[in-house]
Amino acid sequence: MAQFAVIGLGRFGSTVSLELTRLGHQVLGVDSEPKFINRLADKLSYAVIADATDEQALAELDLLRYDAVVVAIGEDLEASILCVLHLKNLGVQQLWVKACSNPHHTILSRLGVSRIIHPEEEMGLKVAQALNYPMINQYLSLGNNQYLVEILVHKHLEGTVLSALLKNSRHEVKTVLVKRHSELVAPVPDDFILATDDCLVLAGPLSMLKSLAPRLV
Ligand code: ATP
């Protein structure tokens, strides 16, 4: 179990803190508005009313003992930046900060924040990708244009041999595993025969994964 602090309990901050709690972590929620604290007080490990632009108030929260601090103050640029400056002064290392605009992002990165989150853009990208590739359940960028994708095998692929599905891309696209019902198959042999509702996890260059898409629908 890890310990996290979330500053700003709007829709984004409250979702992060509730999900971390559900995952079994200890969460401190901080907000300057009593109504947001009252709403979550009995759901989080600790909930504190404090102004995050006040360095003394932040110092009293003993934030150095947390594994990471999330700053989820979006709209109020000044409050977000002041809060980040104070957290940096206090020596907080693991800092995740929500940004609401490009200038906000630029300032945060100049302040040395390495984890800058753009929830709307990131979610928008995910929705567009899901609409573009409806056969892809989940994907994860691994960097260097390599992706990990989870694909649900549709009925028309029942009985297809894996190597026939991957064809020319099989040297560059790796089959990480297949999930069939509750069983995981790994490593996956080339002659593996696919069944409807198998969940295929593939990794490889985006261009190769894209070229597979027409065979999957
Ligand atoms: P969301 O979309 O997640 O609801 P938002 O961008 O609409 O976020 P904001 O106005 O950015 O909402 O604020 C998010 C939360 O941060 C609010 O609950 C607000 O009370 C809190 N907040 C704003 N300023 C401070 C501050 N100085 N100290 C602590 N909490 C703050």
XYZ file of N, CA and C and ligand atoms in Angstrom:
682
model
N 0.848 -1.201 0.000
C 0.000 0.000 0.000
C 0.885 1.253 0.000
N 0.552 2.180 -0.892
C 1.323 3.431 -0.950
C 0.471 4.568 -0.386
N 1.120 5.723 -0.225
C 0.398 6.893 0.300
C 0.473 8.019 -0.722
N -0.686 8.581 -1.028
C -0.730 9.665 -2.020
C -1.486 10.866 -1.453
N -1.105 12.045 -1.913
C -1.856 13.250 -1.554
C -2.407 13.846 -2.840
N -3.670 14.238 -2.809
C -4.292 14.862 -3.984
C -4.777 16.250 -3.565
N -4.252 17.275 -4.234
C -4.613 18.657 -3.893
C -5.570 19.182 -4.956
N -6.778 19.520 -4.562
C -7.825 19.944 -5.492
C -8.738 18.765 -5.747
N -9.945 18.852 -5.204
C -10.858 17.706 -5.311
C -12.064 18.019 -6.202
N -11.788 18.607 -7.372
C -12.830 18.772 -8.389
C -13.120 17.403 -9.006
N -13.695 17.391 -10.201
C -14.033 16.085 -10.818
C -12.799 15.228 -11.017
N -11.716 15.847 -11.518
C -10.493 15.089 -11.794
C -9.844 14.597 -10.498
N -9.608 15.537 -9.568
C -8.927 15.176 -8.318
C -9.719 14.171 -7.494
N -11.053 14.325 -7.467
C -11.841 13.378 -6.658
C -11.837 11.999 -7.315
N -11.861 11.953 -8.655
C -11.805 10.640 -9.336
C -10.476 9.949 -9.043
N -9.375 10.702 -9.136
C -8.053 10.116 -8.852
C -8.013 9.601 -7.411
N -8.494 10.430 -6.471
C -8.361 10.019 -5.061
C -9.278 8.841 -4.727
N -10.472 8.816 -5.291
C -11.377 7.682 -4.993
C -10.858 6.384 -5.608
N -10.298 6.485 -6.825
C -9.781 5.269 -7.463
C -8.548 4.753 -6.718
N -7.672 5.655 -6.283
C -6.498 5.215 -5.504
C -6.950 4.539 -4.214
N -8.000 5.074 -3.608
C -8.534 4.474 -2.380
C -9.083 3.085 -2.687
N -9.831 2.989 -3.799
C -10.404 1.696 -4.186
C -9.296 0.660 -4.447
N -8.154 1.140 -4.941
C -7.029 0.242 -5.227
C -6.241 -0.118 -3.962
N -6.691 0.399 -2.836
C -6.105 -0.020 -1.555
C -5.031 0.908 -1.007
N -4.905 2.120 -1.553
C -3.873 3.038 -1.067
C -4.450 4.027 -0.048
N -3.541 4.628 0.717
C -3.975 5.677 1.646
C -3.938 7.007 0.902
N -5.008 7.761 1.014
C -5.072 9.018 0.253
C -5.432 10.181 1.173
N -4.619 11.239 1.046
C -4.940 12.504 1.711
C -5.539 13.418 0.643
N -6.744 13.898 0.866
C -7.369 14.847 -0.055
C -7.296 16.242 0.551
N -6.955 17.225 -0.281
C -6.829 18.610 0.202
C -7.628 19.525 -0.714
N -8.406 20.403 -0.139
C -9.130 21.393 -0.951
C -9.389 22.613 -0.077
N -9.478 23.779 -0.741
C -9.741 24.998 0.032
C -11.237 25.164 0.309
N -12.069 24.398 -0.412
C -13.520 24.545 -0.263
C -14.083 23.448 0.650
N -14.683 23.844 1.778
C -15.222 22.836 2.702
C -16.208 21.880 2.039
N -16.988 22.367 1.054
C -18.008 21.466 0.462
C -17.367 20.270 -0.251
N -16.191 20.469 -0.861
C -15.518 19.345 -1.544
C -14.935 18.368 -0.522
N -14.447 18.932 0.586
C -13.892 18.086 1.650
C -15.018 17.281 2.304
N -16.133 17.937 2.572
C -17.249 17.236 3.232
C -17.751 16.072 2.386
N -17.766 16.285 1.064
C -18.278 15.252 0.157
C -17.426 13.976 0.213
N -16.102 14.146 0.471
C -15.202 12.980 0.408
C -14.641 12.563 1.763
N -14.972 13.325 2.799
C -14.327 13.108 4.111
C -14.427 11.665 4.589
N -15.584 11.024 4.395
C -15.718 9.657 4.931
C -15.245 8.597 3.933
N -14.777 9.027 2.751
C -14.330 8.035 1.747
C -12.799 7.956 1.667
N -12.109 9.041 2.038
C -10.643 9.059 1.953
C -10.027 8.823 3.337
N -8.733 8.446 3.354
C -8.067 8.205 4.640
C -8.023 9.499 5.465
N -7.671 10.611 4.780
C -7.647 11.913 5.448
C -8.167 12.951 4.456
N -8.868 13.936 4.972
C -9.342 15.030 4.114
C -9.166 16.325 4.898
N -8.464 17.276 4.278
C -8.076 18.484 5.010
C -8.453 19.725 4.206
N -9.045 20.695 4.891
C -9.314 21.978 4.235
C -8.053 22.826 4.369
N -7.466 23.197 3.231
C -6.263 24.046 3.282
C -6.117 24.788 1.967
N -5.534 25.972 2.049
C -5.248 26.751 0.839
C -3.862 26.346 0.331
N -3.824 25.744 -0.845
C -2.569 25.209 -1.373
C -1.620 26.296 -1.859
N -2.051 27.562 -1.811
C -1.128 28.656 -2.173
C -0.379 29.148 -0.928
N -0.706 28.580 0.206
C -0.100 28.983 1.471
C 0.986 27.962 1.842
N 2.256 28.373 1.731
C 3.354 27.417 1.932
C 3.339 26.821 3.334
N 2.988 27.650 4.338
C 2.964 27.157 5.715
C 1.906 26.052 5.862
N 0.743 26.290 5.237
C -0.336 25.287 5.315
C 0.117 23.981 4.671
N 0.836 24.077 3.550
C 1.333 22.862 2.880
C 2.396 22.170 3.742
N 3.269 22.988 4.379
C 4.329 22.410 5.219
C 3.716 21.588 6.342
N 2.598 22.059 6.883
C 1.958 21.349 8.007
C 1.370 19.998 7.587
N 1.202 19.803 6.283
C 0.618 18.527 5.815
C 1.660 17.410 5.748
N 2.933 17.746 5.973
C 3.997 16.738 6.017
C 4.006 15.896 4.718
N 4.015 16.611 3.588
C 3.828 15.923 2.296
C 5.023 15.081 1.857
N 6.182 15.279 2.502
C 7.357 14.494 2.102
C 7.197 13.005 2.395
N 6.266 12.677 3.267
C 6.125 11.244 3.572
C 5.218 10.524 2.561
N 4.688 11.268 1.579
C 3.818 10.624 0.574
C 4.641 10.146 -0.630
N 4.174 9.083 -1.252
C 4.893 8.531 -2.406
C 4.780 9.457 -3.611
N 3.673 10.149 -3.732
C 3.506 11.137 -4.813
C 2.431 12.130 -4.408
N 2.553 13.337 -4.946
C 1.535 14.372 -4.704
C 0.954 14.762 -6.064
N -0.375 14.750 -6.145
C -1.059 15.137 -7.385
C -1.657 16.528 -7.176
N -1.329 17.465 -8.070
C -1.941 18.795 -7.989
C -3.024 18.856 -9.060
N -4.271 18.873 -8.610
C -5.405 18.821 -9.548
C -6.197 20.126 -9.508
N -5.456 21.228 -9.371
C -6.096 22.551 -9.475
C -5.914 22.955 -10.928
N -6.994 23.063 -11.667
C -6.829 23.318 -13.094
C -7.012 24.767 -13.470
N -8.206 25.254 -13.241
C -8.600 26.558 -13.782
C -7.778 27.721 -13.232
N -7.494 27.684 -11.949
C -6.790 28.801 -11.327
C -5.280 28.628 -11.523
N -4.794 29.198 -12.634
C -3.385 29.044 -13.035
C -2.432 29.505 -11.930
N -2.766 30.678 -11.351
C -1.901 31.248 -10.312
C -1.811 30.301 -9.112
N -2.955 29.757 -8.701
C -2.966 28.856 -7.536
C -2.173 27.587 -7.841
N -2.342 27.051 -9.053
C -1.630 25.834 -9.433
C -0.118 26.067 -9.394
N 0.327 27.186 -9.970
C 1.763 27.452 -10.056
C 2.371 27.727 -8.676
N 1.648 28.529 -7.878
C 2.149 28.812 -6.523
C 2.265 27.529 -5.716
N 1.242 26.687 -5.835
C 1.239 25.416 -5.114
C 2.448 24.569 -5.527
N 2.695 24.492 -6.833
C 3.823 23.684 -7.332
C 5.156 24.262 -6.823
N 5.286 25.603 -6.851
C 6.514 26.243 -6.355
C 6.756 25.883 -4.896
N 5.692 25.951 -4.092
C 5.829 25.634 -2.659
C 6.197 24.164 -2.475
N 5.552 23.288 -3.249
C 5.845 21.849 -3.106
C 7.301 21.567 -3.472
N 7.773 22.238 -4.533
C 9.179 22.077 -4.927
C 10.095 22.574 -3.807
N 9.757 23.749 -3.224
C 10.547 24.302 -2.112
C 10.592 23.357 -0.931
N 9.466 22.681 -0.710
C 9.393 21.755 0.429
C 10.149 20.461 0.144
N 10.542 20.263 -1.120
C 11.330 19.076 -1.473
C 10.513 17.905 -1.979
N 9.254 18.145 -2.355
C 8.435 17.040 -2.891
C 9.015 16.632 -4.249
N 9.321 15.350 -4.415
C 9.969 14.875 -5.643
C 8.961 14.348 -6.657
N 8.064 13.500 -6.200
C 7.110 12.858 -7.120
C 5.871 13.729 -7.240
N 5.851 14.524 -8.291
C 4.792 15.518 -8.443
C 4.080 15.291 -9.773
N 2.754 15.085 -9.719
C 1.938 14.947 -10.922
C 1.016 16.159 -10.945
N 1.025 16.916 -12.034
C 0.254 18.163 -12.046
C -0.658 18.235 -13.264
N -1.923 18.588 -12.995
C -2.883 18.760 -14.093
C -2.657 20.133 -14.730
N -2.565 20.153 -16.070
C -2.419 21.428 -16.795
C -3.672 21.682 -17.612
N -4.041 22.966 -17.708
C -5.275 23.292 -18.442
C -5.024 23.967 -19.778
N -3.775 24.330 -20.061
C -3.498 25.030 -21.330
C -2.034 24.832 -21.684
N -1.666 25.233 -22.888
C -0.260 25.112 -23.287
C 0.661 26.014 -22.451
N 0.245 27.295 -22.208
C 1.123 28.114 -21.340
C 1.289 27.489 -19.949
N 0.215 26.924 -19.424
C 0.277 26.255 -18.118
C 1.307 25.114 -18.187
N 1.247 24.329 -19.255
C 2.187 23.218 -19.451
C 3.632 23.736 -19.483
N 3.838 24.830 -20.266
C 5.197 25.380 -20.404
C 5.750 25.805 -19.049
N 4.920 26.504 -18.269
C 5.394 26.983 -16.956
C 5.725 25.784 -16.065
N 4.841 24.785 -16.072
C 5.078 23.608 -15.220
C 6.364 22.885 -15.611
N 6.589 22.774 -16.929
C 7.807 22.045 -17.317
C 9.054 22.875 -16.977
N 8.953 24.224 -17.064
C 10.094 25.070 -16.637
C 10.354 24.949 -15.136
N 9.291 24.659 -14.395
C 9.456 24.483 -12.937
C 9.993 23.088 -12.609
N 10.189 22.285 -13.650
C 10.784 20.957 -13.440
C 9.786 19.857 -13.149
N 8.507 20.100 -13.475
C 7.507 19.042 -13.254
C 7.590 18.064 -14.425
N 7.836 16.798 -14.115
C 7.998 15.843 -15.228
C 6.691 15.155 -15.589
N 5.751 15.081 -14.652
C 4.465 14.431 -14.932
C 3.389 15.492 -15.076
N 3.137 15.919 -16.303
C 2.113 16.941 -16.554
C 0.941 16.255 -17.248
N -0.245 16.426 -16.685
C -1.409 15.687 -17.187
C -2.364 16.647 -17.890
N -2.838 16.206 -19.064
C -3.861 16.972 -19.802
C -5.073 16.052 -19.934
N -5.941 15.989 -18.932
C -7.000 14.966 -18.944
C -7.899 15.034 -20.169
N -8.315 16.251 -20.551
C -9.266 16.342 -21.679
C -8.617 15.857 -22.974
N -7.379 16.341 -23.244
C -6.703 15.939 -24.480
C -6.436 14.437 -24.480
N -5.952 13.922 -23.335
C -5.601 12.500 -23.289
C -6.833 11.628 -23.484
N -7.949 12.044 -22.862
C -9.187 11.276 -23.016
C -9.723 11.417 -24.445
N -9.605 12.639 -25.001
C -10.048 12.865 -26.387
C -9.305 11.968 -27.353
N -7.988 11.836 -27.150
C -7.178 10.956 -28.010
C -7.662 9.513 -27.887
N -7.915 9.090 -26.653
C -8.337 7.700 -26.428
C -9.674 7.437 -27.119
N -10.599 8.404 -27.017
C -11.918 8.217 -27.628
C -11.780 8.140 -29.152
N -10.960 9.055 -29.720
C -10.778 9.041 -31.180
C -10.134 7.734 -31.631
N -9.143 7.264 -30.881
C -8.485 5.993 -31.238
C -9.480 4.844 -31.160
N -10.330 4.863 -30.126
C -11.299 3.767 -29.961
C -12.319 3.783 -31.093
N -12.686 5.002 -31.557
C -13.640 5.088 -32.675
C -12.972 4.642 -33.976
N -11.702 5.000 -34.119
C -10.966 4.666 -35.344
C -10.668 3.164 -35.428
N -10.324 2.574 -34.284
C -9.993 1.144 -34.227
C -10.902 0.458 -33.217
N -12.176 0.229 -33.574
C -13.113 -0.310 -32.573
C -12.725 -1.693 -32.068
N -11.854 -2.389 -32.820
C -11.468 -3.742 -32.387
C -10.420 -3.688 -31.266
N -9.846 -2.507 -31.053
C -8.813 -2.400 -30.013
C -9.442 -1.971 -28.690
N -9.324 -2.845 -27.695
C -9.914 -2.563 -26.380
C -9.092 -1.543 -25.606
N -7.779 -1.756 -25.579
C -6.883 -0.915 -24.789
C -5.594 -0.763 -25.565
N -4.898 0.331 -25.369
C -3.559 0.412 -25.923
C -2.673 1.212 -24.988
N -1.383 0.989 -25.123
C -0.425 1.660 -24.263
C 0.780 2.022 -25.116
N 1.171 3.290 -25.093
C 2.363 3.683 -25.840
C 3.596 3.272 -25.041
N 4.523 2.578 -25.714
C 5.750 2.143 -25.031
C 6.910 3.076 -25.363
N 6.641 4.120 -26.145
C 7.700 5.021 -26.591
C 8.310 4.502 -27.881
N 9.088 5.362 -28.572
C 9.749 5.008 -29.840
C 8.784 4.410 -30.847
N 7.540 4.887 -30.804
C 6.520 4.448 -31.768
C 6.113 2.977 -31.602
N 6.434 2.397 -30.464
C 6.030 1.014 -30.187
C 4.790 1.050 -29.294
N 3.843 0.169 -29.561
C 2.592 0.148 -28.791
C 2.285 -1.265 -28.318
N 1.545 -1.315 -27.212
C 1.002 -2.581 -26.725
C -0.508 -2.462 -26.900
N -1.134 -3.420 -27.597
C -2.581 -3.308 -27.817
C -3.291 -4.589 -27.382
N -4.522 -4.398 -26.913
C -5.343 -5.542 -26.515
C -6.496 -5.626 -27.525
N -6.608 -6.783 -28.169
C -7.596 -6.939 -29.250
C -8.530 -8.089 -28.916
N -9.815 -7.845 -29.099
C -10.790 -8.913 -28.878
C -11.020 -9.651 -30.197
N -10.899 -10.969 -30.180
C -11.055 -11.762 -31.406
C -12.552 -11.918 -31.721
N -12.947 -11.426 -32.899
C -14.355 -11.512 -33.300
C -14.641 -12.870 -33.941
N -15.967 -13.126 -34.102
C -16.421 -14.447 -34.545
C -15.788 -14.889 -35.872
N -15.603 -13.913 -36.809
C -15.125 -14.309 -38.131
C -13.683 -14.824 -38.106
N -12.966 -14.601 -36.981
C -11.579 -15.096 -36.890
C -11.489 -16.444 -36.166
N -12.632 -16.957 -35.736
C -12.674 -18.272 -35.051
C -11.980 -19.316 -35.949
N -11.021 -20.035 -35.375
C -10.343 -21.094 -36.129
C -9.142 -20.620 -36.925
N -8.884 -19.294 -36.943
C -7.719 -18.778 -37.695
C -6.436 -19.094 -36.926
N -5.405 -19.506 -37.673
C -4.111 -19.753 -37.037
C -3.427 -18.393 -36.839
N -2.849 -18.202 -35.657
C -2.248 -16.904 -35.324
C -1.262 -16.415 -36.395
N -0.382 -17.298 -36.877
C 0.627 -16.872 -37.864
C -0.043 -16.401 -39.158
N -1.211 -16.960 -39.487
C -1.919 -16.537 -40.708
C -2.526 -15.148 -40.506
N -2.932 -14.866 -39.294
C -3.473 -13.536 -39.005
C -2.357 -12.487 -39.074
N -1.214 -12.813 -38.498
C -0.131 -11.818 -38.446
C 0.599 -11.694 -39.779
N 0.581 -12.745 -40.574
C 1.235 -12.789 -41.894
C 2.626 -12.148 -41.848
N 2.863 -11.168 -42.778
C 4.211 -10.589 -42.901
C 4.648 -9.804 -41.677
N 3.664 -9.374 -40.879
C 4.043 -8.532 -39.737
C 4.522 -9.354 -38.548
N 4.539 -10.716 -38.706
C 4.763 -11.510 -37.500
C 6.193 -11.413 -36.940
N 7.161 -10.925 -37.779
C 8.510 -10.776 -37.222
C 8.630 -9.507 -36.384
N 7.810 -8.521 -36.701
C 7.904 -7.256 -35.954
C 6.849 -7.129 -34.878
N 5.702 -7.801 -35.083
C 4.644 -7.738 -34.072
C 4.761 -8.970 -33.182
N 4.937 -8.742 -31.890
C 5.089 -9.864 -30.949
C 3.753 -10.165 -30.287
N 3.432 -11.435 -30.192
C 2.232 -11.809 -29.435
C 2.667 -12.010 -27.987
N 2.257 -11.107 -27.144
C 2.702 -11.141 -25.741
C 1.966 -12.259 -25.001
N 0.666 -12.307 -25.177
C -0.117 -13.378 -24.547
C -1.508 -13.415 -25.166
N -2.206 -14.518 -24.884
C -3.626 -14.615 -25.236
C -4.370 -14.946 -23.943
N -5.460 -14.220 -23.708
C -6.301 -14.551 -22.554
C -7.557 -15.245 -23.083
N -7.754 -16.497 -22.642
C -8.961 -17.230 -23.044
C -9.733 -17.538 -21.762
N -10.929 -16.990 -21.656
C -11.697 -17.053 -20.390
C -10.786 -16.557 -19.264
N -10.530 -17.386 -18.265
C -9.673 -16.890 -17.173
C -8.246 -17.404 -17.307
N -7.940 -18.067 -18.443
C -6.612 -18.669 -18.596
C -5.697 -17.768 -19.443
N -4.435 -17.658 -19.041
C -3.464 -16.884 -19.829
C -2.542 -17.849 -20.575
N -2.400 -17.645 -21.883
C -1.494 -18.485 -22.677
C -0.266 -17.646 -23.030
N 0.905 -18.051 -22.558
C 2.160 -17.349 -22.871
C 3.318 -18.291 -22.559
N 4.287 -18.422 -23.424
C 4.338 -17.828 -24.758
C 3.279 -18.443 -25.670
N 2.977 -17.712 -26.740
C 1.922 -18.166 -27.649
C 2.579 -18.784 -28.889
N 2.342 -20.069 -29.155
C 2.968 -20.682 -30.338
C 2.395 -20.108 -31.636
N 3.196 -20.121 -32.713
C 2.762 -19.600 -34.025
C 1.518 -20.319 -34.539
N 1.389 -21.622 -34.176
C 0.253 -22.393 -34.703
C -0.967 -22.326 -33.772
N -0.969 -21.363 -32.872
C -2.100 -21.197 -31.946
C -3.373 -20.887 -32.744
N -4.444 -21.593 -32.419
C -5.706 -21.388 -33.156
C -6.632 -20.486 -32.340
N -7.037 -19.396 -32.980
C -7.843 -18.391 -32.275
C -9.289 -18.835 -32.117
N -9.887 -18.405 -31.006
C -11.312 -18.671 -30.773
C -12.015 -17.343 -30.495
N -13.311 -17.307 -30.788
C -14.095 -16.092 -30.542
C -13.940 -15.676 -29.075
N -13.794 -14.374 -28.882
C -13.660 -13.767 -27.544
C -12.300 -13.974 -26.883
N -11.339 -14.581 -27.617
C -9.972 -14.576 -27.089
C -9.530 -13.121 -27.013
N -8.694 -12.843 -26.047
C -8.152 -11.496 -25.946
C -6.667 -11.577 -26.281
N -6.295 -10.931 -27.400
C -4.911 -10.996 -27.892
C -4.153 -9.764 -27.432
N -2.979 -9.945 -26.853
C -2.162 -8.780 -26.492
C -0.925 -8.777 -27.386
N -0.857 -7.769 -28.244
C 0.233 -7.672 -29.228
C 1.093 -6.442 -28.948
N 2.364 -6.523 -29.309
C 3.246 -5.356 -29.175
C 4.028 -5.189 -30.460
N 4.230 -3.947 -30.875
C 5.011 -3.716 -32.085
C 4.899 -2.292 -32.566
N 5.539 -1.988 -33.714
C 5.484 -0.634 -34.259
C 4.056 -0.286 -34.690
N 3.700 0.974 -34.495
C 2.335 1.420 -34.794
C 1.945 1.092 -36.235
N 2.875 1.311 -37.195
C 2.530 1.097 -38.606
C 2.149 -0.369 -38.852
N 2.860 -1.287 -38.200
C 2.579 -2.719 -38.375
C 1.236 -3.078 -37.740
N 0.983 -2.519 -36.558
C -0.282 -2.811 -35.875
C -1.453 -2.262 -36.702
N -1.233 -1.070 -37.321
C -2.281 -0.468 -38.152
C -2.569 -1.346 -39.368
N -1.507 -1.925 -39.942
C -1.714 -2.730 -41.153
C -2.512 -4.006 -40.846
N -2.536 -4.386 -39.565
C -3.309 -5.570 -39.172
C -4.810 -5.269 -39.059
N -5.115 -3.988 -38.811
C -6.483 -3.597 -38.462
C -7.554 -4.133 -39.418
N -7.361 -4.025 -40.774
C -8.429 -4.482 -41.675
C -8.746 -5.977 -41.505
N -7.769 -6.764 -41.067
C -8.017 -8.218 -40.910
C -8.790 -8.520 -39.627
N -8.871 -7.547 -38.759
C -9.474 -7.819 -37.447
C -10.956 -7.502 -37.386
N -11.452 -6.681 -38.352
C -12.872 -6.269 -38.283
C -13.775 -7.206 -39.074
P -12.343 19.553 -12.612
O -12.583 19.593 -14.090
O -11.481 18.465 -12.155
O -13.600 19.704 -11.790
P -11.709 22.236 -12.615
O -10.553 22.665 -13.435
O -13.055 22.524 -13.150
O -11.464 20.753 -12.292
P -10.757 23.844 -10.592
O -11.508 25.103 -10.458
O -9.482 23.866 -11.298
O -11.715 22.804 -11.184
O -10.474 23.288 -9.144
C -10.301 21.986 -8.823
C -10.363 21.933 -7.313
O -9.255 22.630 -6.759
C -11.625 22.584 -6.745
O -12.258 21.657 -5.888
C -11.106 23.798 -6.011
O -11.851 24.072 -4.825
C -9.684 23.374 -5.649
N -8.813 24.521 -5.434
C -8.734 25.629 -6.212
N -7.833 26.493 -5.671
C -7.323 25.885 -4.567
C -6.364 26.251 -3.592
N -5.726 27.421 -3.629
N -6.115 25.389 -2.581
C -6.733 24.195 -2.514
N -7.657 23.801 -3.396
C -7.958 24.620 -4.414
